[in-house]
Amino acid sequence: MKVTGASLATAVVTGASLATAVVAGCLGDDDDETAADTGDDGTDTDAGSNGIEIEAGTEIVFDGYTHHWAGLEPDAIAGDENPTLILEEGGEYTMEWINADGVTHDLQIWDESDDVVDDLATDSINEEGDSDSLEFTAESEMVTYVCSYHVGTQVGDLVVE
């Protein structure tokens, strides 16, 4: 294929225009927040960044997938992946999970050293649709809920206040 001066010039101008458009898109103003993204006082209400407060006595339910825990209940976590849960210290909770993909999973609550807290670990389940749960009192040493088979992806933070 023979490249002429006109086709080369067209390619250069087209490439420069495309590069300008890409850079402009990346450097654009990021004030596109919606009312759902911020509270009345302008604070960020994104569940992933701050966590979701869960009242004592609440049953927390997840679907267990290899790549994440999917929040089901309460409504505040519905649809969230690996949501950060803010629990009341001394509060009683039930955390249930349902095997949603037929792969082996369990649920454990870990401290900052990645040790199971107070033997809080369910049995391993590999049948899709089967479930298990933990009943516990929230303690400050609890920092993570995790599937021990998928530690890198199926893990969420616990904040106990």
GROMACS .gro file of C-alpha atoms in nm:
model
  161
    1MET     CA    1   0.000   0.000   0.000
    2LYS     CA    2   0.135   0.338  -0.101
    3VAL     CA    3   0.102   0.619   0.156
    4THR     CA    4   0.059   0.963   0.003
    5GLY     CA    5   0.123   1.296   0.169
    6ALA     CA    6  -0.249   1.369   0.180
    7SER     CA    7  -0.340   1.038   0.351
    8LEU     CA    8  -0.054   1.080   0.599
    9ALA     CA    9  -0.170   1.433   0.683
   10THR     CA   10  -0.528   1.311   0.729
   11ALA     CA   11  -0.408   1.035   0.964
   12VAL     CA   12  -0.202   1.279   1.171
   13VAL     CA   13  -0.491   1.529   1.205
   14THR     CA   14  -0.738   1.251   1.291
   15GLY     CA   15  -0.500   1.107   1.552
   16ALA     CA   16  -0.439   1.448   1.708
   17SER     CA   17  -0.815   1.516   1.726
   18LEU     CA   18  -0.878   1.180   1.889
   19ALA     CA   19  -0.600   1.232   2.144
   20THR     CA   20  -0.740   1.576   2.233
   21ALA     CA   21  -1.088   1.429   2.284
   22VAL     CA   22  -0.955   1.150   2.506
   23VAL     CA   23  -0.747   1.387   2.721
   24ALA     CA   24  -1.038   1.631   2.752
   25GLY     CA   25  -1.263   1.349   2.870
   26CYS     CA   26  -1.009   1.240   3.131
   27LEU     CA   27  -0.942   1.589   3.259
   28GLY     CA   28  -1.305   1.703   3.260
   29ASP     CA   29  -1.478   1.855   3.563
   30ASP     CA   30  -1.590   1.582   3.802
   31ASP     CA   31  -1.885   1.765   3.955
   32ASP     CA   32  -2.134   1.512   3.819
   33GLU     CA   33  -2.243   1.393   4.167
   34THR     CA   34  -2.611   1.323   4.201
   35ALA     CA   35  -2.826   1.378   4.507
   36ALA     CA   36  -2.795   1.005   4.578
   37ASP     CA   37  -2.415   1.038   4.602
   38THR     CA   38  -2.415   1.303   4.874
   39GLY     CA   39  -2.609   1.362   5.191
   40ASP     CA   40  -2.787   1.689   5.271
   41ASP     CA   41  -2.467   1.816   5.430
   42GLY     CA   42  -2.258   1.717   5.126
   43THR     CA   43  -2.095   1.416   5.290
   44ASP     CA   44  -2.029   1.110   5.077
   45THR     CA   45  -2.295   0.846   5.124
   46ASP     CA   46  -2.133   0.579   4.904
   47ALA     CA   47  -2.157   0.250   5.091
   48GLY     CA   48  -1.815   0.134   4.976
   49SER     CA   49  -1.624   0.423   5.129
   50ASN     CA   50  -1.777   0.468   5.474
   51GLY     CA   51  -1.970   0.154   5.549
   52ILE     CA   52  -2.330   0.086   5.636
   53GLU     CA   53  -2.454   0.104   5.994
   54ILE     CA   54  -2.636  -0.212   6.095
   55GLU     CA   55  -2.858  -0.199   6.403
   56ALA     CA   56  -2.812  -0.462   6.672
   57GLY     CA   57  -3.058  -0.750   6.633
   58THR     CA   58  -3.045  -0.731   6.254
   59GLU     CA   59  -3.006  -1.043   6.041
   60ILE     CA   60  -2.742  -0.984   5.773
   61VAL     CA   61  -2.776  -1.205   5.465
   62PHE     CA   62  -2.535  -1.256   5.173
   63ASP     CA   63  -2.521  -1.463   4.859
   64GLY     CA   64  -2.179  -1.626   4.838
   65TYR     CA   65  -2.003  -1.608   4.502
   66THR     CA   66  -1.638  -1.689   4.428
   67HIS     CA   67  -1.567  -1.323   4.348
   68HIS     CA   68  -1.765  -1.150   4.625
   69TRP     CA   69  -2.029  -1.154   4.895
   70ALA     CA   70  -2.350  -1.006   4.751
   71GLY     CA   71  -2.562  -0.822   5.006
   72LEU     CA   72  -2.926  -0.936   5.028
   73GLU     CA   73  -3.050  -0.813   5.368
   74PRO     CA   74  -3.103  -0.568   5.523
   75ASP     CA   75  -3.217  -0.344   5.236
   76ALA     CA   76  -2.928  -0.103   5.305
   77ILE     CA   77  -2.678  -0.362   5.170
   78ALA     CA   78  -2.897  -0.517   4.899
   79GLY     CA   79  -2.696  -0.541   4.578
   80ASP     CA   80  -2.368  -0.427   4.736
   81GLU     CA   81  -2.055  -0.636   4.687
   82ASN     CA   82  -1.848  -0.698   5.002
   83PRO     CA   83  -2.009  -0.407   5.187
   84THR     CA   84  -1.833  -0.258   5.489
   85LEU     CA   85  -2.059  -0.321   5.789
   86ILE     CA   86  -2.061  -0.090   6.089
   87LEU     CA   87  -2.181  -0.286   6.393
   88GLU     CA   88  -2.267  -0.175   6.746
   89GLU     CA   89  -2.018  -0.307   7.001
   90GLY     CA   90  -2.199  -0.553   7.229
   91GLY     CA   91  -2.486  -0.585   6.981
   92GLU     CA   92  -2.621  -0.928   6.887
   93TYR     CA   93  -2.619  -1.017   6.515
   94THR     CA   94  -2.695  -1.306   6.285
   95MET     CA   95  -2.494  -1.332   5.964
   96GLU     CA   96  -2.630  -1.583   5.712
   97TRP     CA   97  -2.491  -1.674   5.373
   98ILE     CA   98  -2.634  -1.873   5.085
   99ASN     CA   99  -2.418  -2.064   4.839
  100ALA     CA  100  -2.508  -1.895   4.509
  101ASP     CA  101  -2.268  -2.067   4.269
  102GLY     CA  102  -2.216  -2.428   4.380
  103VAL     CA  103  -1.850  -2.369   4.467
  104THR     CA  104  -1.715  -2.450   4.815
  105HIS     CA  105  -1.747  -2.156   5.056
  106ASP     CA  106  -1.754  -2.083   5.427
  107LEU     CA  107  -1.791  -1.768   5.636
  108GLN     CA  108  -1.543  -1.667   5.903
  109ILE     CA  109  -1.499  -1.356   6.116
  110TRP     CA  110  -1.136  -1.255   6.154
  111ASP     CA  111  -0.936  -1.018   6.371
  112GLU     CA  112  -0.655  -0.792   6.244
  113SER     CA  113  -0.410  -1.088   6.253
  114ASP     CA  114  -0.639  -1.290   6.021
  115ASP     CA  115  -0.730  -1.527   6.303
  116VAL     CA  116  -1.084  -1.652   6.354
  117VAL     CA  117  -1.252  -1.467   6.642
  118ASP     CA  118  -1.422  -1.686   6.906
  119ASP     CA  119  -1.456  -1.984   6.669
  120LEU     CA  120  -1.689  -1.781   6.446
  121ALA     CA  121  -1.674  -1.995   6.132
  122THR     CA  122  -1.945  -2.182   5.945
  123ASP     CA  123  -1.908  -2.523   5.791
  124SER     CA  124  -1.791  -2.543   5.430
  125ILE     CA  125  -2.077  -2.576   5.182
  126ASN     CA  126  -2.053  -2.663   4.813
  127GLU     CA  127  -2.419  -2.717   4.722
  128GLU     CA  128  -2.587  -2.426   4.546
  129GLY     CA  129  -2.882  -2.301   4.751
  130ASP     CA  130  -2.756  -2.441   5.084
  131SER     CA  131  -2.692  -2.191   5.362
  132ASP     CA  132  -2.537  -2.151   5.705
  133SER     CA  133  -2.522  -1.875   5.963
  134LEU     CA  134  -2.334  -1.733   6.259
  135GLU     CA  135  -2.485  -1.573   6.568
  136PHE     CA  136  -2.247  -1.345   6.754
  137THR     CA  137  -2.196  -1.046   6.978
  138ALA     CA  138  -2.003  -0.769   6.800
  139GLU     CA  139  -1.659  -0.712   6.953
  140SER     CA  140  -1.398  -0.449   6.867
  141GLU     CA  141  -1.145  -0.715   6.762
  142MET     CA  142  -1.367  -0.818   6.466
  143VAL     CA  143  -1.235  -0.654   6.148
  144THR     CA  144  -1.324  -0.881   5.854
  145TYR     CA  145  -1.582  -1.130   5.734
  146VAL     CA  146  -1.431  -1.365   5.478
  147CYS     CA  147  -1.459  -1.691   5.287
  148SER     CA  148  -1.140  -1.881   5.371
  149TYR     CA  149  -1.141  -2.037   5.021
  150HIS     CA  150  -1.155  -1.701   4.838
  151VAL     CA  151  -0.972  -1.462   5.070
  152GLY     CA  152  -0.863  -1.226   4.793
  153THR     CA  153  -1.211  -1.161   4.656
  154GLN     CA  154  -1.477  -1.273   4.902
  155VAL     CA  155  -1.397  -1.043   5.192
  156GLY     CA  156  -1.561  -0.744   5.359
  157ASP     CA  157  -1.466  -0.508   5.639
  158LEU     CA  158  -1.629  -0.492   5.982
  159VAL     CA  159  -1.617  -0.176   6.189
  160VAL     CA  160  -1.733  -0.221   6.548
  161GLU     CA  161  -1.811   0.101   6.733
   0.00000   0.00000   0.00000
